Amino acid sequence: MDKQKLTKLFSPDAVSRLSEVEIYQNIDSTNSEALRRLKGGQVGGFLIAARSQSAGRGRRGRNWVSQLDAGLYMSLVLPFAETVENLQALSLVAAIAVHDGIGSSYPAPLQLKWPNDILAGNRKLAGILLERSKTETGSAIVFGIGVNIKLPASAQKEIDRPHTDMSSIADREIEFEVLCASVVNHLIRCVDRFCQVGFAEFKDSWNIRDRYIGEDIVIEMGNEQRFGKSHGVNDDGCLVMQSPEGIKVISNGEIFPSLRPLQQD
Ligand code: BTN
């Protein structure tokens, strides 16, 4: 990834918000590096990207397969004056931004899976790991984003869930700088808007992009499973599900399509 080419594609907002952009050949994890820098006192917004990660991290303690140039691996850090209360909603806003950032530069039918997976044809294309750090001036959020670009067979073997990559869905060669800048520009715009107006304005945006709305799903929360029909998200970004016991509002867990029909009574 060429830093000059990347920064030229930044929106004026991104230029003014990012005081540093660093691109590594290899790093353990761009999120871990971002957190180390915040701990070390780095202030302002910044972006860390890498061509490969030796210890890429996913949600729920999973690893994120990060072979050289097989994906976009980046962490955008934005400072917040106050603590962001609703991290759940912010992570959904980030998913909308990543979805739209990818889709606006490489049009393809993409959808979202709660809370923040980007899917193409029922397969995972990109994921987001949000982490928070306290700073002297308030707090900072690390938006860690991984987009599969061109997964070699050896990487695909390591991923135990249905997955896809940009090279399988786009009609032209992927330019890392174009993709990265588009994601950054959308993220900054959406996060700023979220800070001004909250999640309510994003609720419909989420629900029209939601892959499983109106469908039977199973939510896994640790060892527990809950079955129901997804009603999409509410004003707080929680998932609303019609279960046999009534409406349930879910704030964490992982969705899977349900193979078991809902019991009718
Ligand atoms: C998920 O599990 O869906 C989230 C995956 C997030 C992966 C990205 S790659 C760049 C950044 N650095 C990390 O270690 N993880 C995130």
mmCIF file of C-alpha atoms in Angstrom, residues 19-149:
data_model
loop_
_atom_site.group_PDB
_atom_site.id
_atom_site.type_symbol
_atom_site.label_atom_id
_atom_site.label_comp_id
_atom_site.label_asym_id
_atom_site.label_seq_id
_atom_site.Cartn_x
_atom_site.Cartn_y
_atom_site.Cartn_z
ATOM 1 C CA SER A 19 -2.497 13.295 12.346
ATOM 2 C CA GLU A 20 -0.574 10.163 11.377
ATOM 3 C CA VAL A 21 -0.822 7.313 8.906
ATOM 4 C CA GLU A 22 1.557 4.377 9.247
ATOM 5 C CA ILE A 23 1.757 1.346 7.009
ATOM 6 C CA TYR A 24 3.714 -1.686 8.198
ATOM 7 C CA GLN A 25 4.979 -4.583 6.118
ATOM 8 C CA ASN A 26 4.222 -6.873 9.026
ATOM 9 C CA ILE A 27 3.004 -6.335 12.557
ATOM 10 C CA ASP A 28 1.449 -8.539 15.234
ATOM 11 C CA SER A 29 -1.908 -6.760 15.037
ATOM 12 C CA THR A 30 -2.783 -3.246 13.900
ATOM 13 C CA ASN A 31 -5.276 -3.036 16.792
ATOM 14 C CA SER A 32 -2.623 -4.049 19.311
ATOM 15 C CA GLU A 33 -0.233 -1.453 17.878
ATOM 16 C CA ALA A 34 -2.952 1.211 18.072
ATOM 17 C CA LEU A 35 -3.634 0.331 21.721
ATOM 18 C CA ARG A 36 0.102 0.398 22.536
ATOM 19 C CA ARG A 37 0.379 3.856 20.985
ATOM 20 C CA LEU A 38 -2.623 5.130 22.954
ATOM 21 C CA LYS A 39 -1.109 3.754 26.138
ATOM 22 C CA GLY A 40 2.140 5.493 25.207
ATOM 23 C CA GLY A 41 0.271 8.819 25.036
ATOM 24 C CA GLN A 42 -0.323 9.278 21.302
ATOM 25 C CA VAL A 43 -3.145 11.779 20.830
ATOM 26 C CA GLY A 44 -5.459 12.719 17.966
ATOM 27 C CA GLY A 45 -6.792 10.471 15.249
ATOM 28 C CA PHE A 46 -4.472 8.106 13.420
ATOM 29 C CA LEU A 47 -4.461 5.149 11.069
ATOM 30 C CA ILE A 48 -2.361 2.004 11.214
ATOM 31 C CA ALA A 49 -2.389 -0.461 8.324
ATOM 32 C CA ALA A 50 -0.274 -3.502 7.562
ATOM 33 C CA ARG A 51 0.376 -5.825 4.640
ATOM 34 C CA SER A 52 0.342 -8.803 6.997
ATOM 35 C CA GLN A 53 -0.327 -9.551 10.683
ATOM 36 C CA SER A 54 1.329 -12.299 12.681
ATOM 37 C CA ALA A 55 -1.314 -12.212 15.440
ATOM 38 C CA GLY A 56 -4.407 -10.676 13.852
ATOM 39 C CA ARG A 57 -7.294 -10.676 16.296
ATOM 40 C CA GLY A 58 -11.007 -11.205 15.616
ATOM 41 C CA ARG A 59 -14.071 -10.874 17.814
ATOM 42 C CA ARG A 60 -14.739 -13.369 20.610
ATOM 43 C CA GLY A 61 -11.055 -14.207 21.017
ATOM 44 C CA ARG A 62 -10.756 -15.663 17.522
ATOM 45 C CA ASN A 63 -7.726 -15.080 15.361
ATOM 46 C CA TRP A 64 -7.930 -13.213 12.048
ATOM 47 C CA VAL A 65 -6.009 -14.921 9.275
ATOM 48 C CA SER A 66 -3.762 -12.178 7.864
ATOM 49 C CA GLN A 67 -1.419 -13.448 5.183
ATOM 50 C CA LEU A 68 0.648 -11.007 3.118
ATOM 51 C CA ASP A 69 -1.610 -8.893 0.858
ATOM 52 C CA ALA A 70 -4.465 -11.374 1.231
ATOM 53 C CA GLY A 71 -6.560 -8.742 2.971
ATOM 54 C CA LEU A 72 -6.839 -5.155 4.066
ATOM 55 C CA TYR A 73 -5.780 -4.952 7.716
ATOM 56 C CA MET A 74 -6.297 -1.551 9.273
ATOM 57 C CA SER A 75 -7.078 0.221 12.536
ATOM 58 C CA LEU A 76 -8.567 3.682 12.575
ATOM 59 C CA VAL A 77 -8.251 5.463 15.909
ATOM 60 C CA LEU A 78 -10.581 8.323 16.756
ATOM 61 C CA PRO A 79 -10.518 10.253 20.025
ATOM 62 C CA PHE A 80 -13.740 11.079 21.858
ATOM 63 C CA ALA A 81 -14.048 13.882 24.391
ATOM 64 C CA GLU A 82 -16.444 11.857 26.504
ATOM 65 C CA THR A 83 -16.786 8.161 27.017
ATOM 66 C CA VAL A 84 -18.960 6.646 24.322
ATOM 67 C CA GLU A 85 -21.767 4.992 26.247
ATOM 68 C CA ASN A 86 -23.348 2.970 23.501
ATOM 69 C CA LEU A 87 -20.446 1.037 22.022
ATOM 70 C CA GLN A 88 -22.923 -1.511 20.715
ATOM 71 C CA ALA A 89 -24.614 1.064 18.493
ATOM 72 C CA LEU A 90 -21.284 2.540 17.445
ATOM 73 C CA SER A 91 -20.106 -0.862 16.260
ATOM 74 C CA LEU A 92 -23.233 -1.144 14.079
ATOM 75 C CA VAL A 93 -22.582 2.314 12.661
ATOM 76 C CA ALA A 94 -19.036 1.196 11.859
ATOM 77 C CA ALA A 95 -20.413 -1.832 10.010
ATOM 78 C CA ILE A 96 -22.746 0.360 7.928
ATOM 79 C CA ALA A 97 -19.791 2.611 7.091
ATOM 80 C CA VAL A 98 -17.538 -0.292 6.098
ATOM 81 C CA HIS A 99 -20.349 -1.842 4.052
ATOM 82 C CA ASP A 100 -20.926 1.426 2.202
ATOM 83 C CA GLY A 101 -17.212 2.208 1.922
ATOM 84 C CA ILE A 102 -16.546 -1.111 0.200
ATOM 85 C CA GLY A 103 -19.686 -0.938 -1.934
ATOM 86 C CA SER A 104 -19.143 2.605 -3.137
ATOM 87 C CA SER A 105 -15.714 1.853 -4.586
ATOM 88 C CA TYR A 106 -16.390 -1.742 -5.689
ATOM 89 C CA PRO A 107 -20.128 -2.173 -6.283
ATOM 90 C CA ALA A 108 -21.364 -5.617 -5.238
ATOM 91 C CA PRO A 109 -24.443 -6.875 -3.412
ATOM 92 C CA LEU A 110 -23.309 -6.725 0.229
ATOM 93 C CA GLN A 111 -25.296 -7.236 3.416
ATOM 94 C CA LEU A 112 -24.769 -7.005 7.152
ATOM 95 C CA LYS A 113 -24.931 -9.629 9.842
ATOM 96 C CA TRP A 114 -25.486 -8.370 13.373
ATOM 97 C CA PRO A 115 -23.487 -7.056 15.082
ATOM 98 C CA ASN A 116 -20.810 -6.143 12.565
ATOM 99 C CA ASP A 117 -20.013 -8.636 9.832
ATOM 100 C CA ILE A 118 -20.093 -7.661 6.180
ATOM 101 C CA LEU A 119 -21.387 -10.454 3.971
ATOM 102 C CA ALA A 120 -21.412 -11.112 0.253
ATOM 103 C CA GLY A 121 -23.729 -13.929 -0.776
ATOM 104 C CA ASN A 122 -24.026 -15.321 2.775
ATOM 105 C CA ARG A 123 -20.265 -15.475 3.162
ATOM 106 C CA LYS A 124 -18.146 -13.254 5.355
ATOM 107 C CA LEU A 125 -16.198 -10.616 3.456
ATOM 108 C CA ALA A 126 -15.126 -8.315 6.269
ATOM 109 C CA GLY A 127 -15.190 -8.021 10.044
ATOM 110 C CA ILE A 128 -14.740 -5.296 12.615
ATOM 111 C CA LEU A 129 -13.149 -5.391 16.060
ATOM 112 C CA LEU A 130 -13.896 -2.315 18.153
ATOM 113 C CA GLU A 131 -11.703 -1.645 21.157
ATOM 114 C CA ARG A 132 -11.726 1.226 23.608
ATOM 115 C CA SER A 133 -8.908 2.872 25.493
ATOM 116 C CA LYS A 134 -8.955 5.575 28.157
ATOM 117 C CA THR A 135 -6.800 8.593 27.349
ATOM 118 C CA GLU A 136 -5.809 11.739 29.233
ATOM 119 C CA THR A 137 -8.413 13.749 27.335
ATOM 120 C CA GLY A 138 -11.264 11.227 27.421
ATOM 121 C CA SER A 139 -11.241 8.047 25.448
ATOM 122 C CA ALA A 140 -10.304 6.696 22.058
ATOM 123 C CA ILE A 141 -11.927 4.000 19.978
ATOM 124 C CA VAL A 142 -9.907 1.656 17.790
ATOM 125 C CA PHE A 143 -11.892 0.547 14.753
ATOM 126 C CA GLY A 144 -10.053 -2.580 13.616
ATOM 127 C CA ILE A 145 -11.141 -3.645 10.156
ATOM 128 C CA GLY A 146 -10.232 -6.694 8.141
ATOM 129 C CA VAL A 147 -11.443 -7.096 4.540
ATOM 130 C CA ASN A 148 -10.628 -10.275 2.639
ATOM 131 C CA ILE A 149 -9.070 -9.259 -0.675
#
